[in-house]
Amino acid sequence: MKRRRTAFTLVELLVVISIIGVLMALTTAGVQAARERARRMECANNLRQLGLAGTLHDTSKGQLPGYVQDFGFFAGGVDPSSEVGATVASHRKVGTWAVALLPYVEALPTYERWTEDRYPILSDSSDATSGEFEGNGFHPYAAPNLAIFQCPSNPVVSGNRGKNCYVSNNGMCHLRRDGSSITGVSFSTSQARANGIGNSKYNIASVNASNGKGTRTSQGPKVRIEDMKDGAGNTLLYTENVQAFPWHRAGLIHGADLKSATLPTPYDVTFDANTTAKVEAARYVHGVVWHYEDIAASAAASPTWNSSVGEAPIVVHSLHRINGGGTGSDSTSQDRFVKVVSNMQDARDLARPSSAHNDGVNAVMASGAVRFIRDSIDYRVYQAMLTPQGKQSDVPWPEFVMTDQIDN
């Protein structure tokens, strides 16, 4: 008589367990991939809204926002929003391109905080000169964490206020990697309409002690969507950067940098975007730039280098490519802060699109279209995307620029 088996053998159990393990691994990978696709789509939607906001700003203000702007002045006194009647010192309200877009991204109360003179943007707390990853002296109501500035794939580690993952197209970097000048290029010329979108709208080298007024020099021109001769669909507005600084903070300034105990009210504050490292960083911690570099650096390889610059470019540095060229050379936001303080070269090197997505970054064009740009992109194409008028720009090889414009 045949004996009836009442249990699985060890081999059968191991086979079943193995099959379950394989199925779980496949399912987990599929779920993770689906989640990343959803996060990437949410990030793209954030940028689409920022692109629309930039368009609305252009329509209502007659220009796209600069990477640093003046939003008014608080004369000092009691903060109307304080429940305990806190008194705040007088200060200038200097902010970023992101502040300018607030009314168009459903953040009007925060925008009013910046633009109405009765409200301060600084707090009365003691962190006005300290706390790099805290408030930097800014009022919580002036620097809230807004979802539209945060990519869900990017774990922002810098700061507990104004968390940010997005930056603007700030055009040409007017310096070489070692900080030396490029022949025929200055800070002012690098801000030309042909070279990029975002530029400095508040640039003051010194302030007159008798009247508190500063002379605004080297400010960039107005840039409108209609100025984009290469086509709005070929010109980048905003993109991702995993080292982006808090959206409200212009460069490395603290709240104390916006105050003065000696100048008559109202007053300007010294904010020299060309020579002061703390302020110069504003161009790089809130934007992406293109460098005077090319894939072929020898004159023999390409004898038609830009004659307006007057020198051949150097070979493209890997750090200047999107995501560092996909080499894994990125660092975290907090690491970037340490780098920027010690060496401005690191700030310039990291001012390029980067993300936590695989193989590339999201970006919104001036037309409102969102594109996923691979980190393997040709650097000349990258330069073309950042220059609204490529053939008139200072790129090393203008003839390469993607454009339908006709030479005059």
Short mmCIF file of C-alpha atoms in Angstrom, two decimals:
data_model
loop_
_atom_site.label_atom_id
_atom_site.label_comp_id
_atom_site.label_asym_id
_atom_site.label_seq_id
_atom_site.Cartn_x
_atom_site.Cartn_y
_atom_site.Cartn_z
CA MET A 1 0.00 0.00 0.00
CA LYS A 2 1.25 3.46 -1.03
CA ARG A 3 2.06 5.86 1.79
CA ARG A 4 0.41 9.29 1.63
CA ARG A 5 2.72 12.27 1.99
CA THR A 6 1.50 14.88 4.48
CA ALA A 7 4.13 17.65 4.11
CA PHE A 8 6.42 19.40 1.65
CA THR A 9 9.97 18.26 1.27
CA LEU A 10 12.81 20.62 2.08
CA VAL A 11 13.64 20.98 -1.61
CA GLU A 12 10.06 21.96 -2.43
CA LEU A 13 10.03 24.56 0.34
CA LEU A 14 13.29 26.06 -0.87
CA VAL A 15 11.96 26.26 -4.43
CA VAL A 16 8.79 28.01 -3.28
CA ILE A 17 10.75 30.45 -1.13
CA SER A 18 13.08 31.19 -4.03
CA ILE A 19 10.17 31.86 -6.37
CA ILE A 20 8.54 34.16 -3.81
CA GLY A 21 11.84 36.01 -3.37
CA VAL A 22 12.24 36.54 -7.12
CA LEU A 23 8.65 37.74 -7.46
CA MET A 24 9.09 40.18 -4.53
CA ALA A 25 12.31 41.54 -6.03
CA LEU A 26 10.66 42.08 -9.40
CA THR A 27 7.62 43.68 -7.79
CA THR A 28 9.71 45.95 -5.56
CA ALA A 29 11.81 47.13 -8.50
CA GLY A 30 8.67 47.82 -10.50
CA VAL A 31 7.09 49.76 -7.64
CA GLN A 32 10.24 51.81 -7.11
CA ALA A 33 10.46 52.62 -10.82
CA ALA A 34 6.79 53.64 -10.84
CA ARG A 35 7.33 55.86 -7.81
CA GLU A 36 10.30 57.57 -9.44
CA ARG A 37 8.31 58.17 -12.61
CA ALA A 38 5.59 59.76 -10.50
CA ARG A 39 8.14 61.93 -8.65
CA ARG A 40 9.70 63.00 -11.94
CA MET A 41 6.28 63.94 -13.30
CA GLU A 42 5.54 65.97 -10.14
CA CYS A 43 8.88 67.74 -10.54
CA ALA A 44 8.07 68.47 -14.19
CA ASN A 45 4.72 69.91 -13.12
CA ASN A 46 6.46 72.20 -10.62
CA LEU A 47 8.69 73.51 -13.37
CA ARG A 48 5.75 73.90 -15.74
CA GLN A 49 4.09 76.15 -13.16
CA LEU A 50 7.31 78.14 -12.68
CA GLY A 51 7.57 78.57 -16.43
CA LEU A 52 4.00 79.86 -16.59
CA ALA A 53 4.76 82.19 -13.67
CA GLY A 54 7.76 83.56 -15.57
CA THR A 55 5.55 84.21 -18.59
CA LEU A 56 2.96 86.02 -16.44
CA HIS A 57 5.74 88.10 -14.84
CA ASP A 58 6.95 89.06 -18.30
CA THR A 59 3.42 90.07 -19.30
CA SER A 60 2.69 92.15 -16.21
CA LYS A 61 6.15 93.60 -15.44
CA GLY A 62 7.55 93.88 -18.95
CA GLN A 63 10.50 91.59 -18.26
CA LEU A 64 11.56 88.29 -16.76
CA PRO A 65 12.89 88.45 -13.18
CA GLY A 66 16.58 88.83 -12.41
CA TYR A 67 18.40 86.46 -10.10
CA VAL A 68 18.57 89.21 -7.47
CA GLN A 69 16.11 92.08 -7.06
CA ASP A 70 15.10 94.85 -4.65
CA PHE A 71 11.62 94.43 -3.17
CA GLY A 72 11.38 97.46 -0.91
CA PHE A 73 12.28 98.69 2.55
CA PHE A 74 11.12 98.17 6.14
CA ALA A 75 11.63 101.31 8.20
CA GLY A 76 11.87 99.48 11.52
CA GLY A 77 9.41 99.08 14.37
CA VAL A 78 6.76 96.62 15.48
CA ASP A 79 6.06 93.63 13.27
CA PRO A 80 2.26 93.73 12.61
CA SER A 81 2.16 89.94 12.40
CA SER A 82 3.83 89.40 15.77
CA GLU A 83 1.56 88.20 18.58
CA VAL A 84 3.91 89.67 21.19
CA GLY A 85 4.62 92.97 19.46
CA ALA A 86 8.18 92.11 18.45
CA THR A 87 10.29 95.01 17.21
CA VAL A 88 12.45 94.53 14.13
CA ALA A 89 15.30 96.80 12.96
CA SER A 90 15.09 98.63 9.61
CA HIS A 91 16.33 96.69 6.60
CA ARG A 92 16.40 96.52 2.81
CA LYS A 93 14.40 93.74 1.17
CA VAL A 94 16.75 92.08 -1.31
CA GLY A 95 15.56 88.77 -2.72
CA THR A 96 15.74 86.38 -5.66
CA TRP A 97 13.97 85.50 -8.91
CA ALA A 98 11.81 83.09 -6.92
CA VAL A 99 10.44 85.90 -4.74
CA ALA A 100 9.38 87.75 -7.90
CA LEU A 101 7.33 84.73 -9.03
CA LEU A 102 5.45 84.24 -5.75
CA PRO A 103 2.19 86.01 -6.76
CA TYR A 104 1.93 83.73 -9.81
CA VAL A 105 2.37 80.44 -7.91
CA GLU A 106 -0.42 80.94 -5.37
CA ALA A 107 1.87 82.43 -2.72
CA LEU A 108 0.54 85.99 -2.67
CA PRO A 109 0.59 86.36 1.17
CA THR A 110 4.32 85.60 1.17
CA TYR A 111 4.89 88.01 -1.72
CA GLU A 112 3.07 90.76 0.18
CA ARG A 113 5.42 90.16 3.08
CA TRP A 114 8.28 91.06 0.75
CA THR A 115 6.70 93.97 -1.09
CA GLU A 116 4.58 95.81 1.48
CA ASP A 117 6.66 98.24 3.54
CA ARG A 118 4.75 97.60 6.75
CA TYR A 119 6.02 94.03 6.97
CA PRO A 120 9.61 92.97 7.79
CA ILE A 121 11.25 90.02 6.07
CA LEU A 122 13.68 89.62 8.97
CA SER A 123 12.94 88.36 12.44
CA ASP A 124 13.92 89.79 15.79
CA SER A 125 15.75 86.58 16.74
CA SER A 126 19.46 86.21 17.37
CA ASP A 127 20.10 84.09 14.27
CA ALA A 128 20.62 87.17 12.08
CA THR A 129 24.34 86.48 11.80
CA SER A 130 24.49 82.75 12.37
CA GLY A 131 22.74 79.49 11.67
CA GLU A 132 23.72 78.70 8.09
CA PHE A 133 21.20 75.89 7.96
CA GLU A 134 18.58 77.62 10.06
CA GLY A 135 16.85 80.90 9.24
CA ASN A 136 19.79 83.22 8.51
CA GLY A 137 17.80 85.93 10.29
CA PHE A 138 14.83 85.74 7.88
CA HIS A 139 11.28 85.71 9.23
CA PRO A 140 9.47 82.35 8.93
CA TYR A 141 6.60 84.08 7.11
CA ALA A 142 9.04 85.45 4.52
CA ALA A 143 10.74 82.11 3.91
CA PRO A 144 8.23 79.26 4.24
CA ASN A 145 8.76 75.85 2.70
CA LEU A 146 6.67 75.89 -0.48
CA ALA A 147 5.96 72.63 -2.30
CA ILE A 148 6.43 74.17 -5.73
CA PHE A 149 10.14 74.78 -5.05
CA GLN A 150 10.82 71.21 -3.95
CA CYS A 151 11.43 68.24 -6.21
CA PRO A 152 10.11 65.10 -4.46
CA SER A 153 13.15 63.10 -5.61
CA ASN A 154 15.65 65.51 -4.09
CA PRO A 155 16.19 65.33 -0.32
CA VAL A 156 17.00 68.97 0.45
CA VAL A 157 19.45 69.11 3.37
CA SER A 158 20.30 72.81 3.43
CA GLY A 159 18.14 74.84 5.79
CA ASN A 160 14.81 74.46 7.50
CA ARG A 161 13.26 77.46 5.72
CA GLY A 162 12.82 78.23 2.04
CA LYS A 163 13.84 74.75 0.86
CA ASN A 164 14.58 74.81 -2.83
CA CYS A 165 15.56 72.59 -5.77
CA TYR A 166 15.15 74.96 -8.73
CA VAL A 167 17.32 77.61 -10.36
CA SER A 168 17.14 80.07 -13.25
CA ASN A 169 19.11 80.46 -16.47
CA ASN A 170 21.73 83.03 -15.44
CA GLY A 171 23.66 83.07 -18.70
CA MET A 172 27.41 83.32 -19.13
CA CYS A 173 30.07 82.86 -16.47
CA HIS A 174 32.47 85.74 -17.16
CA LEU A 175 35.45 84.10 -15.41
CA ARG A 176 37.70 81.13 -16.03
CA ARG A 177 37.85 78.31 -13.49
CA ASP A 178 40.77 79.94 -11.67
CA GLY A 179 38.86 83.22 -11.35
CA SER A 180 40.86 85.11 -13.98
CA SER A 181 39.17 87.27 -16.60
CA ILE A 182 38.38 86.16 -20.14
CA THR A 183 39.60 88.48 -22.89
CA GLY A 184 36.82 90.70 -24.17
CA VAL A 185 34.32 89.61 -21.50
CA SER A 186 33.28 91.51 -18.38
CA PHE A 187 30.59 91.03 -15.78
CA SER A 188 28.46 93.58 -17.61
CA THR A 189 28.85 92.05 -21.08
CA SER A 190 28.17 88.59 -19.72
CA GLN A 191 24.70 89.85 -18.73
CA ALA A 192 23.78 90.84 -22.30
CA ARG A 193 20.40 89.66 -23.61
CA ALA A 194 22.17 87.37 -26.05
CA ASN A 195 23.99 85.49 -23.28
CA GLY A 196 21.19 84.45 -20.92
CA ILE A 197 17.94 85.24 -19.11
CA GLY A 198 18.57 86.00 -15.44
CA ASN A 199 20.81 88.89 -14.48
CA SER A 200 21.45 91.20 -11.54
CA LYS A 201 18.77 93.83 -10.92
CA TYR A 202 20.39 95.15 -7.74
CA ASN A 203 24.10 95.84 -7.95
CA ILE A 204 25.57 98.49 -5.62
CA ALA A 205 29.30 98.83 -5.04
CA SER A 206 29.03 101.54 -2.36
CA VAL A 207 26.46 103.60 -0.48
CA ASN A 208 26.58 107.35 0.17
CA ALA A 209 26.73 107.79 3.95
CA SER A 210 24.96 111.18 3.86
CA ASN A 211 21.76 110.07 2.13
CA GLY A 212 21.87 106.27 2.23
CA LYS A 213 21.66 105.98 -1.54
CA GLY A 214 23.78 103.70 -3.66
CA THR A 215 24.66 103.95 -7.31
CA ARG A 216 23.22 101.03 -9.23
CA THR A 217 25.90 99.88 -11.66
CA SER A 218 26.37 96.85 -13.90
CA GLN A 219 22.71 95.96 -13.74
CA GLY A 220 21.50 93.65 -16.45
CA PRO A 221 19.13 94.78 -19.22
CA LYS A 222 15.46 93.89 -19.39
CA VAL A 223 14.97 90.48 -20.97
CA ARG A 224 11.61 89.55 -22.45
CA ILE A 225 10.35 86.42 -24.13
CA GLU A 226 10.05 88.39 -27.35
CA ASP A 227 13.85 88.95 -27.19
CA MET A 228 14.48 85.24 -27.72
CA LYS A 229 15.49 85.20 -31.36
CA ASP A 230 16.33 81.49 -31.18
CA GLY A 231 12.71 80.76 -30.27
CA ALA A 232 11.08 80.42 -26.85
CA GLY A 233 10.96 76.65 -27.30
CA ASN A 234 14.76 76.53 -27.63
CA THR A 235 15.57 78.76 -24.63
CA LEU A 236 15.73 77.40 -21.08
CA LEU A 237 14.11 79.34 -18.24
CA TYR A 238 14.29 77.22 -15.09
CA THR A 239 15.74 73.84 -14.21
CA GLU A 240 16.86 71.66 -11.31
CA ASN A 241 19.94 71.90 -9.12
CA VAL A 242 20.50 69.62 -6.15
CA GLN A 243 22.73 72.25 -4.51
CA ALA A 244 20.31 75.16 -4.92
CA PHE A 245 20.21 77.54 -1.98
CA PRO A 246 16.97 78.49 -0.17
CA TRP A 247 14.70 80.26 -2.67
CA HIS A 248 14.56 83.54 -0.71
CA ARG A 249 18.21 84.09 0.15
CA ALA A 250 20.25 86.13 -2.35
CA GLY A 251 23.73 84.64 -2.40
CA LEU A 252 25.34 84.00 0.98
CA ILE A 253 23.83 87.02 2.72
CA HIS A 254 22.50 86.92 6.28
CA GLY A 255 19.76 89.06 7.66
CA ALA A 256 22.41 91.33 9.17
CA ASP A 257 23.69 92.20 5.69
CA LEU A 258 20.41 93.97 4.95
CA LYS A 259 20.57 96.22 8.02
CA SER A 260 22.41 99.42 8.86
CA ALA A 261 22.67 101.34 12.13
CA THR A 262 24.37 104.38 10.61
CA LEU A 263 22.59 105.28 7.36
CA PRO A 264 19.55 107.56 7.14
CA THR A 265 16.24 105.84 6.40
CA PRO A 266 15.44 104.56 3.83
CA TYR A 267 18.80 103.26 2.65
CA ASP A 268 20.41 100.95 0.15
CA VAL A 269 22.83 98.23 1.16
CA THR A 270 26.14 97.35 -0.49
CA PHE A 271 25.52 94.45 -2.85
CA ASP A 272 28.30 94.17 -5.43
CA ALA A 273 27.55 91.09 -7.52
CA ASN A 274 30.82 91.48 -9.41
CA THR A 275 33.50 91.72 -6.73
CA THR A 276 32.08 90.55 -3.39
CA ALA A 277 32.19 86.77 -3.00
CA LYS A 278 29.25 86.63 -0.59
CA VAL A 279 27.10 88.41 -3.17
CA GLU A 280 28.76 87.09 -6.33
CA ALA A 281 27.62 83.66 -5.23
CA ALA A 282 24.01 84.72 -5.91
CA ARG A 283 24.56 84.08 -9.60
CA TYR A 284 25.66 80.51 -8.96
CA VAL A 285 23.65 79.28 -5.97
CA HIS A 286 20.38 80.39 -7.63
CA GLY A 287 21.18 79.72 -11.26
CA VAL A 288 22.91 77.72 -13.93
CA VAL A 289 25.54 79.24 -16.21
CA TRP A 290 27.50 78.28 -19.30
CA HIS A 291 31.26 78.59 -19.49
CA TYR A 292 33.50 79.80 -22.31
CA GLU A 293 34.55 76.24 -23.06
CA ASP A 294 34.14 73.94 -26.02
CA ILE A 295 34.38 70.27 -26.91
CA ALA A 296 37.32 71.13 -29.21
CA ALA A 297 39.68 73.71 -27.74
CA SER A 298 42.41 73.97 -30.36
CA ALA A 299 42.24 76.58 -33.09
CA ALA A 300 43.17 73.93 -35.62
CA ALA A 301 40.11 71.88 -34.73
CA SER A 302 37.76 74.84 -35.14
CA PRO A 303 39.27 78.03 -36.58
CA THR A 304 36.08 80.07 -36.17
CA TRP A 305 36.15 80.91 -32.45
CA ASN A 306 34.10 83.92 -31.43
CA SER A 307 36.03 87.00 -32.59
CA SER A 308 34.26 89.28 -30.08
CA VAL A 309 35.90 87.37 -27.23
CA GLY A 310 39.36 87.24 -28.74
CA GLU A 311 40.72 83.98 -27.42
CA ALA A 312 40.23 80.27 -27.90
CA PRO A 313 38.21 78.43 -25.25
CA ILE A 314 39.51 75.68 -23.03
CA VAL A 315 38.13 72.14 -23.14
CA VAL A 316 34.83 71.64 -21.31
CA HIS A 317 35.40 70.64 -17.70
CA SER A 318 33.39 67.58 -16.67
CA LEU A 319 31.88 69.39 -13.67
CA HIS A 320 30.28 71.96 -15.98
CA ARG A 321 28.19 69.35 -17.74
CA ILE A 322 24.70 68.40 -16.60
CA ASN A 323 24.98 66.21 -13.50
CA GLY A 324 28.73 66.58 -13.82
CA GLY A 325 28.46 64.63 -17.07
CA GLY A 326 26.92 61.71 -15.23
CA THR A 327 30.20 60.97 -13.45
CA GLY A 328 28.72 60.91 -9.97
CA SER A 329 30.71 63.97 -8.97
CA ASP A 330 27.75 65.78 -7.40
CA SER A 331 27.69 66.69 -3.73
CA THR A 332 24.93 67.57 -1.31
CA SER A 333 23.57 71.04 -0.67
CA GLN A 334 25.35 71.30 2.66
CA ASP A 335 28.65 70.28 1.06
CA ARG A 336 28.14 73.01 -1.50
CA PHE A 337 27.77 75.65 1.18
CA VAL A 338 31.11 74.66 2.69
CA LYS A 339 32.69 74.79 -0.77
CA VAL A 340 31.23 78.18 -1.64
CA VAL A 341 32.50 79.79 1.55
CA SER A 342 36.03 78.49 1.03
CA ASN A 343 36.33 78.76 -2.73
CA MET A 344 34.16 80.57 -5.29
CA GLN A 345 35.46 78.25 -8.00
CA ASP A 346 33.37 75.48 -6.50
CA ALA A 347 30.26 77.64 -6.69
CA ARG A 348 30.87 78.34 -10.38
CA ASP A 349 31.62 74.68 -11.06
CA LEU A 350 28.34 73.51 -9.54
CA ALA A 351 26.15 76.10 -11.26
CA ARG A 352 24.81 73.66 -13.83
CA PRO A 353 21.65 71.54 -13.98
CA SER A 354 21.69 68.56 -11.65
CA SER A 355 19.03 66.32 -10.16
CA ALA A 356 18.30 63.15 -8.24
CA HIS A 357 16.59 61.65 -11.31
CA ASN A 358 18.31 59.00 -13.39
CA ASP A 359 20.37 60.17 -16.39
CA GLY A 360 19.25 63.79 -16.58
CA VAL A 361 17.21 66.75 -15.35
CA ASN A 362 13.86 68.38 -15.90
CA ALA A 363 13.81 71.87 -17.39
CA VAL A 364 11.12 74.27 -18.55
CA MET A 365 11.61 76.32 -21.69
CA ALA A 366 10.38 79.87 -22.27
CA SER A 367 7.52 78.42 -24.32
CA GLY A 368 6.25 76.57 -21.25
CA ALA A 369 7.28 73.16 -22.58
CA VAL A 370 9.02 70.88 -20.07
CA ARG A 371 11.90 68.76 -21.33
CA PHE A 372 13.95 66.00 -19.77
CA ILE A 373 17.56 66.78 -20.70
CA ARG A 374 20.05 63.93 -20.66
CA ASP A 375 23.34 64.49 -18.86
CA SER A 376 25.12 63.24 -22.00
CA ILE A 377 24.02 66.34 -23.95
CA ASP A 378 26.59 67.98 -26.21
CA TYR A 379 27.95 71.05 -24.38
CA ARG A 380 27.39 73.21 -27.46
CA VAL A 381 23.71 72.28 -27.39
CA TYR A 382 23.63 73.15 -23.69
CA GLN A 383 25.13 76.57 -24.46
CA ALA A 384 22.55 77.05 -27.21
CA MET A 385 19.71 76.32 -24.79
CA LEU A 386 20.93 79.02 -22.38
CA THR A 387 21.54 81.73 -24.99
CA PRO A 388 18.37 83.49 -26.26
CA GLN A 389 20.23 85.04 -29.20
CA GLY A 390 22.91 82.50 -29.93
CA LYS A 391 24.47 84.03 -33.02
CA GLN A 392 24.97 87.33 -31.19
CA SER A 393 26.17 85.67 -27.97
CA ASP A 394 29.71 85.10 -26.69
CA VAL A 395 29.65 81.32 -27.05
CA PRO A 396 32.90 79.97 -28.52
CA TRP A 397 31.27 78.76 -31.73
CA PRO A 398 28.10 80.77 -32.53
CA GLU A 399 27.59 78.96 -35.84
CA PHE A 400 26.64 75.83 -33.92
CA VAL A 401 23.66 77.45 -32.19
CA MET A 402 20.26 75.90 -32.94
CA THR A 403 18.33 78.76 -34.51
CA ASP A 404 16.24 79.77 -37.48
CA GLN A 405 17.32 83.39 -37.34
CA ILE A 406 18.82 84.89 -40.47
CA ASP A 407 22.09 86.76 -40.37
CA ASN A 408 21.75 90.46 -41.16
#
